mmCIF file of C-alpha atoms and ligand atoms in Angstrom:
data_model
loop_
_atom_site.group_PDB
_atom_site.id
_atom_site.type_symbol
_atom_site.label_atom_id
_atom_site.label_comp_id
_atom_site.label_asym_id
_atom_site.label_seq_id
_atom_site.Cartn_x
_atom_site.Cartn_y
_atom_site.Cartn_z
ATOM 1 C CA MET A 1 102.551 109.233 72.765
ATOM 2 C CA GLU A 2 104.618 107.437 75.331
ATOM 3 C CA ASP A 3 102.677 106.413 78.467
ATOM 4 C CA SER A 4 104.382 108.193 81.333
ATOM 5 C CA ARG A 5 103.430 105.359 83.702
ATOM 6 C CA ILE A 6 105.882 103.109 81.782
ATOM 7 C CA GLY A 7 108.716 105.165 83.148
ATOM 8 C CA LEU A 8 112.330 104.886 83.810
ATOM 9 C CA PRO A 9 113.977 101.792 85.182
ATOM 10 C CA ILE A 10 114.298 101.085 88.912
ATOM 11 C CA GLY A 11 117.486 102.694 90.184
ATOM 12 C CA VAL A 12 117.250 105.906 88.165
ATOM 13 C CA THR A 13 117.989 108.944 90.261
ATOM 14 C CA LEU A 14 115.158 111.251 91.436
ATOM 15 C CA ASP A 15 116.701 114.119 89.543
ATOM 16 C CA ARG A 16 116.723 112.281 86.254
ATOM 17 C CA PHE A 17 113.152 111.030 86.872
ATOM 18 C CA ILE A 18 111.941 114.614 87.595
ATOM 19 C CA LYS A 19 113.565 115.905 84.449
ATOM 20 C CA ARG A 20 112.155 113.103 82.376
ATOM 21 C CA PHE A 21 108.591 113.897 83.372
ATOM 22 C CA GLN A 22 108.820 117.661 83.637
ATOM 23 C CA ASP A 23 107.335 118.135 80.146
ATOM 24 C CA ASP A 24 104.170 116.199 81.152
ATOM 25 C CA PHE A 25 102.992 119.023 83.393
ATOM 26 C CA PRO A 26 100.629 121.407 81.905
ATOM 27 C CA TYR A 27 102.286 124.851 81.419
ATOM 28 C CA ALA A 28 105.534 123.353 82.678
ATOM 29 C CA THR A 29 108.272 125.898 83.156
ATOM 30 C CA GLY A 30 110.401 123.809 85.445
ATOM 31 C CA GLU A 31 109.328 125.516 88.660
ATOM 32 C CA LEU A 32 107.361 122.578 90.015
ATOM 33 C CA SER A 33 110.240 120.369 89.271
ATOM 34 C CA GLN A 34 112.456 122.735 91.209
ATOM 35 C CA LEU A 35 110.027 122.696 94.141
ATOM 36 C CA LEU A 36 110.183 118.917 94.233
ATOM 37 C CA ARG A 37 113.945 119.099 94.177
ATOM 38 C CA ASP A 38 113.844 121.628 97.039
ATOM 39 C CA ILE A 39 111.650 119.297 99.095
ATOM 40 C CA ALA A 40 113.976 116.401 98.410
ATOM 41 C CA LEU A 41 116.987 118.402 99.479
ATOM 42 C CA ALA A 42 115.370 119.762 102.647
ATOM 43 C CA GLY A 43 114.330 116.128 103.327
ATOM 44 C CA LYS A 44 118.018 115.129 103.193
ATOM 45 C CA VAL A 45 118.891 117.719 105.806
ATOM 46 C CA VAL A 46 115.999 116.751 108.107
ATOM 47 C CA ASN A 47 116.890 113.067 107.621
ATOM 48 C CA ARG A 48 120.387 113.813 108.819
ATOM 49 C CA GLU A 49 119.098 115.657 111.826
ATOM 50 C CA VAL A 50 116.502 112.937 112.633
ATOM 51 C CA ASN A 51 119.228 110.343 112.488
ATOM 52 C CA LYS A 52 121.487 112.154 114.864
ATOM 53 C CA ALA A 53 118.787 113.489 117.179
ATOM 54 C CA GLY A 54 119.935 111.485 120.191
ATOM 55 C CA LEU A 55 123.528 112.512 119.736
ATOM 56 C CA ILE A 56 123.249 116.235 119.198
ATOM 57 C CA ASN A 57 120.643 117.231 121.782
ATOM 58 C CA LEU A 58 117.774 117.364 119.339
ATOM 59 C CA SER A 59 115.402 115.155 121.222
ATOM 60 C CA GLY A 60 112.660 116.306 123.503
ATOM 61 C CA SER A 61 110.288 119.155 123.749
ATOM 62 C CA ILE A 62 111.038 122.794 123.186
ATOM 63 C CA GLY A 63 108.754 123.764 126.048
ATOM 64 C CA SER A 64 106.088 125.586 123.993
ATOM 65 C CA ASP A 65 102.834 124.727 122.220
ATOM 66 C CA ASN A 66 102.022 125.195 118.502
ATOM 67 C CA ILE A 67 98.797 126.625 117.143
ATOM 68 C CA GLN A 68 97.137 123.241 117.740
ATOM 69 C CA GLY A 69 97.951 123.473 121.447
ATOM 70 C CA GLU A 70 100.345 120.586 120.981
ATOM 71 C CA ASP A 71 103.738 120.317 122.609
ATOM 72 C CA GLN A 72 106.425 121.277 120.004
ATOM 73 C CA GLN A 73 109.461 119.095 119.827
ATOM 74 C CA LYS A 74 112.842 120.507 118.901
ATOM 75 C CA LEU A 75 112.811 118.609 115.657
ATOM 76 C CA ASP A 76 109.323 119.984 114.780
ATOM 77 C CA VAL A 77 110.734 123.431 114.896
ATOM 78 C CA LEU A 78 114.001 122.593 113.174
ATOM 79 C CA ALA A 79 112.245 120.660 110.320
ATOM 80 C CA ASN A 80 109.884 123.629 109.879
ATOM 81 C CA ILE A 81 112.867 125.968 109.556
ATOM 82 C CA ARG A 82 114.508 123.652 107.009
ATOM 83 C CA PHE A 83 111.458 123.387 104.723
ATOM 84 C CA ILE A 84 110.419 127.036 105.024
ATOM 85 C CA ARG A 85 113.977 128.108 104.174
ATOM 86 C CA ALA A 86 114.029 125.822 101.135
ATOM 87 C CA PHE A 87 110.756 127.255 99.790
ATOM 88 C CA THR A 88 111.618 130.871 100.635
ATOM 89 C CA LYS A 89 114.958 130.720 98.921
ATOM 90 C CA GLY A 90 113.725 128.814 95.890
ATOM 91 C CA GLY A 91 111.392 131.547 94.731
ATOM 92 C CA GLU A 92 108.730 129.170 93.430
ATOM 93 C CA ALA A 93 106.382 129.570 96.402
ATOM 94 C CA GLY A 94 103.931 132.390 96.840
ATOM 95 C CA ALA A 95 102.723 131.267 100.302
ATOM 96 C CA ILE A 96 103.315 128.512 102.749
ATOM 97 C CA ILE A 97 100.870 126.881 105.176
ATOM 98 C CA SER A 98 102.633 124.994 107.981
ATOM 99 C CA GLU A 99 101.410 123.049 110.966
ATOM 100 C CA GLU A 100 103.887 124.918 113.018
ATOM 101 C CA ASP A 101 102.895 128.406 111.959
ATOM 102 C CA GLU A 102 99.634 129.960 113.005
ATOM 103 C CA LYS A 103 99.523 132.368 110.058
ATOM 104 C CA VAL A 104 100.046 131.700 106.437
ATOM 105 C CA ILE A 105 103.591 132.708 105.403
ATOM 106 C CA ASP A 106 103.053 135.177 102.635
ATOM 107 C CA LEU A 107 106.133 135.392 100.342
ATOM 108 C CA HIS A 108 104.866 138.641 98.880
ATOM 109 C CA ASN A 109 103.681 137.922 95.381
ATOM 110 C CA ARG A 110 106.720 136.041 94.406
ATOM 111 C CA GLY A 111 106.040 132.486 93.362
ATOM 112 C CA LYS A 112 103.146 130.787 91.644
ATOM 113 C CA TYR A 113 102.797 127.831 93.990
ATOM 114 C CA ILE A 114 101.109 127.488 97.440
ATOM 115 C CA ILE A 115 102.569 124.840 99.684
ATOM 116 C CA ALA A 116 100.981 123.166 102.689
ATOM 117 C CA ILE A 117 103.305 121.192 104.940
ATOM 118 C CA ASP A 118 103.469 119.044 108.034
ATOM 119 C CA PRO A 119 107.256 119.398 108.496
ATOM 120 C CA LEU A 120 107.455 116.538 111.014
ATOM 121 C CA ASP A 121 104.621 114.078 111.368
ATOM 122 C CA GLY A 122 104.479 111.631 114.234
ATOM 123 C CA SER A 123 106.719 113.794 116.393
ATOM 124 C CA SER A 124 105.767 111.958 119.615
ATOM 125 C CA ASN A 125 107.820 109.091 118.107
ATOM 126 C CA ILE A 126 111.076 111.053 117.716
ATOM 127 C CA ASP A 127 112.482 110.292 121.095
ATOM 128 C CA VAL A 128 111.850 106.539 120.871
ATOM 129 C CA ASN A 129 113.472 105.971 117.503
ATOM 130 C CA VAL A 130 110.252 105.137 115.668
ATOM 131 C CA SER A 131 109.465 106.185 112.050
ATOM 132 C CA ILE A 132 108.346 109.699 111.437
ATOM 133 C CA GLY A 133 107.768 111.762 108.295
ATOM 134 C CA THR A 134 107.098 114.995 106.428
ATOM 135 C CA ILE A 135 103.942 115.581 104.423
ATOM 136 C CA PHE A 136 103.431 118.115 101.599
ATOM 137 C CA SER A 137 100.837 119.417 99.233
ATOM 138 C CA ILE A 138 101.420 121.767 96.351
ATOM 139 C CA TYR A 139 98.771 124.015 94.635
ATOM 140 C CA ARG A 140 99.029 126.452 91.815
ATOM 141 C CA ARG A 141 97.822 129.913 92.903
ATOM 142 C CA LEU A 142 94.663 131.172 91.247
ATOM 143 C CA SER A 143 95.575 134.817 91.240
ATOM 144 C CA PRO A 144 98.339 136.146 88.982
ATOM 145 C CA VAL A 145 101.925 136.251 90.221
ATOM 146 C CA GLY A 146 102.780 139.843 91.159
ATOM 147 C CA THR A 147 99.480 140.441 92.990
ATOM 148 C CA PRO A 148 98.918 139.685 96.637
ATOM 149 C CA VAL A 149 98.067 136.065 97.506
ATOM 150 C CA THR A 150 94.349 135.801 98.190
ATOM 151 C CA LYS A 151 92.227 133.715 100.533
ATOM 152 C CA GLU A 152 91.039 131.675 97.517
ATOM 153 C CA ASP A 153 94.624 130.938 96.577
ATOM 154 C CA VAL A 154 95.257 129.525 99.986
ATOM 155 C CA LEU A 155 91.952 127.702 100.752
ATOM 156 C CA GLN A 156 91.804 125.382 97.712
ATOM 157 C CA PRO A 157 90.200 121.975 97.762
ATOM 158 C CA GLY A 158 92.481 118.926 97.553
ATOM 159 C CA THR A 159 91.256 118.237 94.015
ATOM 160 C CA ASN A 160 93.392 121.270 93.032
ATOM 161 C CA GLN A 161 96.663 119.823 94.148
ATOM 162 C CA VAL A 162 99.280 119.682 91.420
ATOM 163 C CA ALA A 163 101.648 117.551 93.398
ATOM 164 C CA ALA A 164 101.741 115.952 96.859
ATOM 165 C CA GLY A 165 103.580 113.337 98.812
ATOM 166 C CA TYR A 166 105.626 112.466 101.846
ATOM 167 C CA LEU A 167 109.071 111.753 103.113
ATOM 168 C CA LEU A 168 109.291 108.804 105.475
ATOM 169 C CA TYR A 169 112.291 108.645 107.843
ATOM 170 C CA GLY A 170 112.103 104.964 108.617
ATOM 171 C CA SER A 171 114.372 101.954 108.425
ATOM 172 C CA SER A 172 115.205 103.595 105.182
ATOM 173 C CA THR A 173 114.302 107.109 104.149
ATOM 174 C CA MET A 174 111.900 107.432 101.273
ATOM 175 C CA LEU A 175 110.268 110.101 99.154
ATOM 176 C CA VAL A 176 106.851 109.099 97.715
ATOM 177 C CA TYR A 177 105.003 111.620 95.513
ATOM 178 C CA THR A 178 102.499 112.087 92.771
ATOM 179 C CA THR A 179 101.918 114.801 90.221
ATOM 180 C CA GLY A 180 98.641 113.263 89.201
ATOM 181 C CA LYS A 181 100.119 110.619 86.922
ATOM 182 C CA GLY A 182 100.529 107.734 89.360
ATOM 183 C CA VAL A 183 102.673 107.377 92.403
ATOM 184 C CA ASN A 184 106.410 106.694 92.537
ATOM 185 C CA GLY A 185 108.642 106.021 95.503
ATOM 186 C CA PHE A 186 112.348 106.853 95.835
ATOM 187 C CA THR A 187 114.716 105.379 98.457
ATOM 188 C CA TYR A 188 117.503 107.614 99.775
ATOM 189 C CA ASP A 189 121.032 106.123 99.790
ATOM 190 C CA PRO A 190 122.877 108.183 102.454
ATOM 191 C CA THR A 191 126.256 107.032 101.335
ATOM 192 C CA LEU A 192 125.700 108.579 97.920
ATOM 193 C CA GLY A 193 123.424 111.366 99.036
ATOM 194 C CA GLU A 194 120.902 110.488 96.300
ATOM 195 C CA TYR A 195 117.361 109.252 96.015
ATOM 196 C CA PHE A 196 116.805 106.327 93.613
ATOM 197 C CA LEU A 197 113.568 105.113 92.104
ATOM 198 C CA SER A 198 112.729 101.982 94.078
ATOM 199 C CA HIS A 199 108.885 101.737 93.917
ATOM 200 C CA GLN A 200 107.584 102.391 90.404
ATOM 201 C CA ASP A 201 103.937 103.192 89.729
ATOM 202 C CA MET A 202 102.741 102.162 93.171
ATOM 203 C CA ARG A 203 99.311 100.606 93.440
ATOM 204 C CA ILE A 204 97.545 99.941 96.782
ATOM 205 C CA PRO A 205 95.943 96.452 96.909
ATOM 206 C CA ASP A 206 92.192 96.781 96.394
ATOM 207 C CA ASP A 207 91.501 94.966 99.667
ATOM 208 C CA GLY A 208 93.530 94.133 102.722
ATOM 209 C CA LYS A 209 93.481 92.818 106.226
ATOM 210 C CA ILE A 210 95.214 95.593 108.147
ATOM 211 C CA TYR A 211 93.310 98.227 110.066
ATOM 212 C CA SER A 212 95.084 101.172 111.792
ATOM 213 C CA ILE A 213 93.336 103.142 114.468
ATOM 214 C CA ASN A 214 93.893 104.364 118.026
ATOM 215 C CA GLU A 215 91.332 101.963 119.400
ATOM 216 C CA ALA A 216 91.732 103.242 122.958
ATOM 217 C CA SER A 217 89.370 106.115 121.975
ATOM 218 C CA CYS A 218 86.612 103.746 120.825
ATOM 219 C CA LEU A 219 84.121 104.991 123.467
ATOM 220 C CA GLY A 220 84.027 108.255 121.642
ATOM 221 C CA PHE A 221 83.863 106.851 118.049
ATOM 222 C CA PRO A 222 80.689 107.182 115.999
ATOM 223 C CA ASP A 223 78.633 103.997 116.002
ATOM 224 C CA PRO A 224 79.404 103.145 112.344
ATOM 225 C CA VAL A 225 83.112 103.090 113.146
ATOM 226 C CA ASN A 226 82.679 100.721 116.068
ATOM 227 C CA GLU A 227 80.394 98.586 113.924
ATOM 228 C CA TYR A 228 83.100 98.406 111.206
ATOM 229 C CA LEU A 229 85.686 97.496 113.893
ATOM 230 C CA THR A 230 83.467 94.668 114.960
ATOM 231 C CA TYR A 231 83.467 93.486 111.333
ATOM 232 C CA CYS A 232 87.284 93.558 111.362
ATOM 233 C CA HIS A 233 87.444 91.653 114.614
ATOM 234 C CA GLU A 234 85.079 88.968 113.189
ATOM 235 C CA HIS A 235 87.009 88.668 109.863
ATOM 236 C CA ALA A 236 90.567 87.912 110.922
ATOM 237 C CA HIS A 237 91.957 91.340 110.360
ATOM 238 C CA ASN A 238 95.273 92.565 111.878
ATOM 239 C CA SER A 239 95.587 95.666 113.984
ATOM 240 C CA ARG A 240 98.708 97.760 113.206
ATOM 241 C CA TYR A 241 99.166 101.297 114.592
ATOM 242 C CA ILE A 242 102.426 103.099 114.790
ATOM 243 C CA GLY A 243 101.013 106.538 115.713
ATOM 244 C CA SER A 244 102.917 108.248 112.879
ATOM 245 C CA LEU A 245 100.374 108.846 110.105
ATOM 246 C CA VAL A 246 103.010 108.698 107.318
ATOM 247 C CA ALA A 247 104.419 105.355 108.524
ATOM 248 C CA ASP A 248 100.946 103.804 109.066
ATOM 249 C CA PHE A 249 99.866 105.093 105.674
ATOM 250 C CA HIS A 250 102.962 103.858 103.897
ATOM 251 C CA ARG A 251 102.676 100.334 105.297
ATOM 252 C CA ASN A 252 99.004 100.144 104.303
ATOM 253 C CA LEU A 253 99.817 101.513 100.790
ATOM 254 C CA LEU A 254 102.256 98.673 100.229
ATOM 255 C CA LYS A 255 100.396 95.877 101.978
ATOM 256 C CA GLY A 256 96.717 96.869 101.698
ATOM 257 C CA GLY A 257 94.841 98.233 104.694
ATOM 258 C CA ILE A 258 92.866 101.110 106.068
ATOM 259 C CA TYR A 259 93.982 103.969 108.301
ATOM 260 C CA MET A 260 91.237 105.647 110.401
ATOM 261 C CA TYR A 261 91.126 108.750 112.582
ATOM 262 C CA PRO A 262 87.429 109.323 113.233
ATOM 263 C CA THR A 263 85.864 112.012 115.423
ATOM 264 C CA THR A 264 86.421 111.150 119.070
ATOM 265 C CA ALA A 265 85.329 112.491 122.422
ATOM 266 C CA THR A 266 88.513 114.611 122.550
ATOM 267 C CA TYR A 267 88.748 115.519 118.823
ATOM 268 C CA THR A 268 85.146 116.253 117.956
ATOM 269 C CA THR A 269 85.928 117.191 114.315
ATOM 270 C CA GLY A 270 88.771 114.627 113.935
ATOM 271 C CA LYS A 271 92.424 115.104 114.848
ATOM 272 C CA LEU A 272 94.219 115.177 111.525
ATOM 273 C CA ARG A 273 94.526 118.349 109.547
ATOM 274 C CA LEU A 274 92.890 118.615 106.151
ATOM 275 C CA MET A 275 95.403 120.874 104.445
ATOM 276 C CA TYR A 276 98.730 119.374 105.383
ATOM 277 C CA GLU A 277 97.962 115.851 106.413
ATOM 278 C CA CYS A 278 94.751 114.431 104.810
ATOM 279 C CA ASN A 279 94.781 116.072 101.359
ATOM 280 C CA ALA A 280 98.249 115.028 100.386
ATOM 281 C CA LEU A 281 97.744 111.384 101.394
ATOM 282 C CA ALA A 282 94.253 111.413 99.800
ATOM 283 C CA PHE A 283 95.832 112.508 96.505
ATOM 284 C CA VAL A 284 98.516 109.828 96.760
ATOM 285 C CA VAL A 285 96.066 107.061 97.647
ATOM 286 C CA GLU A 286 93.665 107.902 94.835
ATOM 287 C CA GLN A 287 96.533 107.957 92.420
ATOM 288 C CA ALA A 288 97.483 104.572 93.611
ATOM 289 C CA GLY A 289 93.955 103.194 93.199
ATOM 290 C CA GLY A 290 92.700 103.598 96.778
ATOM 291 C CA MET A 291 90.182 105.932 98.484
ATOM 292 C CA ALA A 292 90.074 108.641 101.167
ATOM 293 C CA SER A 293 86.821 109.536 102.816
ATOM 294 C CA THR A 294 85.392 111.338 105.818
ATOM 295 C CA GLY A 295 82.932 108.457 106.126
ATOM 296 C CA ASN A 296 80.330 110.297 104.052
ATOM 297 C CA SER A 297 82.286 112.155 101.401
ATOM 298 C CA ARG A 298 85.548 112.394 99.443
ATOM 299 C CA ILE A 299 88.302 114.093 101.366
ATOM 300 C CA LEU A 300 89.612 115.860 98.253
ATOM 301 C CA GLU A 301 86.355 117.703 97.647
ATOM 302 C CA ILE A 302 86.219 119.495 100.969
ATOM 303 C CA VAL A 303 86.605 123.224 100.482
ATOM 304 C CA PRO A 304 88.642 124.429 103.546
ATOM 305 C CA ASN A 305 87.558 127.468 105.485
ATOM 306 C CA ASN A 306 90.644 127.495 107.795
ATOM 307 C CA VAL A 307 94.191 126.406 107.035
ATOM 308 C CA HIS A 308 94.430 124.408 110.260
ATOM 309 C CA GLN A 309 90.996 122.752 110.075
ATOM 310 C CA ARG A 310 90.695 119.085 110.953
ATOM 311 C CA CYS A 311 88.558 116.319 109.512
ATOM 312 C CA PRO A 312 87.826 112.686 110.154
ATOM 313 C CA ILE A 313 89.658 110.421 107.785
ATOM 314 C CA PHE A 314 89.352 106.830 106.509
ATOM 315 C CA ILE A 315 92.017 106.122 103.956
ATOM 316 C CA GLY A 316 93.432 103.148 102.169
ATOM 317 C CA SER A 317 92.346 100.090 100.090
ATOM 318 C CA LYS A 318 89.222 100.780 98.056
ATOM 319 C CA VAL A 319 87.193 97.785 99.221
ATOM 320 C CA MET A 320 87.941 98.540 102.842
ATOM 321 C CA VAL A 321 87.077 102.224 102.678
ATOM 322 C CA GLU A 322 83.895 101.395 100.773
ATOM 323 C CA ARG A 323 82.869 98.860 103.374
ATOM 324 C CA LEU A 324 83.550 101.466 106.182
ATOM 325 C CA GLU A 325 81.407 104.002 104.336
ATOM 326 C CA SER A 326 78.572 101.512 103.982
ATOM 327 C CA TYR A 327 78.204 101.619 107.825
ATOM 328 C CA PHE A 328 77.640 105.357 107.629
ATOM 329 C CA MET A 329 74.816 105.052 105.040
HETATM 330 P P1 LIG B 1 101.989 115.459 114.342
HETATM 331 O O1 LIG B 1 103.194 114.830 114.957
HETATM 332 O O2 LIG B 1 102.276 116.164 113.075
HETATM 333 O O3 LIG B 1 101.206 116.412 115.306
HETATM 334 O O4 LIG B 1 100.903 114.362 113.862
HETATM 335 C C1 LIG B 1 100.517 113.413 114.820
HETATM 336 C C2 LIG B 1 99.335 112.688 114.214
HETATM 337 C C3 LIG B 1 99.659 111.506 113.341
HETATM 338 O O5 LIG B 1 100.892 111.457 112.826
HETATM 339 C C4 LIG B 1 99.316 110.304 114.063
HETATM 340 O O6 LIG B 1 98.821 109.283 113.181
HETATM 341 C C5 LIG B 1 98.293 110.762 115.036
HETATM 342 O O7 LIG B 1 98.602 112.100 115.320
HETATM 343 C C6 LIG B 1 98.355 109.970 116.283
HETATM 344 O O8 LIG B 1 97.383 110.411 117.154
HETATM 345 P P2 LIG B 1 97.056 109.593 118.495
HETATM 346 O O9 LIG B 1 98.224 109.702 119.401
HETATM 347 O O10 LIG B 1 95.826 110.341 119.022
HETATM 348 O O11 LIG B 1 96.690 108.158 118.123
HETATM 349 MN MN1 LIG B 2 101.143 115.234 111.525
HETATM 350 MN MN1 LIG B 3 103.763 117.640 112.611
#
């Protein structure tokens, strides 16, 4: 059988790539492929809005807080609308979990997939023209289509993800995703309106020199994290922190590094959200040969009890995450 990691050549379109690998999915009926296309299309729309934000009065806050108590930006709200609309119209989704919606959006028995999404990540960077992103996780529902979506359908551990990835609205716009058979990256060409395969079978370097953390909160970090930071300081590491998880993660995926958001004095259970930030990137990083940990355990094995729950995260190159974990032992 042909190894699906030896894929199509660089430059092939996303659509052709999805079609080529559709048959690799167990029980494939084309719905997961369609979901990925829906995400890619909504991403094009959001990309257009992000690019024009300064021109069409889309910068700035909307003047309300989301469920996290965080100031919602206009583009947070707009991106949420774009993705929810794509999933609702498509018919493949049974329920949607979004950072911007307190309650799970129940699509009334319709589709067989559950989607968790951070429609716009790094939104404090919108107004200053710095990279932002979208993060998504896709699960297959456990209960049969046609019956009401259950709590167990929604609160699945990350190990159950069937696909996950992110869009990065950066110096170029990229879609990076996995369906559990490696990680591939596609670059969007706005002049053609197409994504093209640009990063085939992405592998994160086993070790690296970059660490990414908001070090200003160090007084509230657990001791093992500060001890690991001292190790980084003593071993000629580089500190790089954009403040957009997707962008920090993507750089470290390509160059080797570790991204950390530990518990802090302000965020006593961590800041980042398990279901629509951590799990997706944990799936991607593991598929690329890296690791994602809470310091003590594998992110993907956490069974959520709340769709908006937070967790500490240490994610990136294997050797770096293992070293960080050794300080927790
Ligand atoms: P979001 O914009 O979706 O709320 O996510 C913000 C997150 C993440 O993108 C980023 O890495 C982190 O918050 C930055 O937090 P600090 O400003 O506390 O460093
Ligand atoms: Mn986010
Ligand atoms: Mn967000």
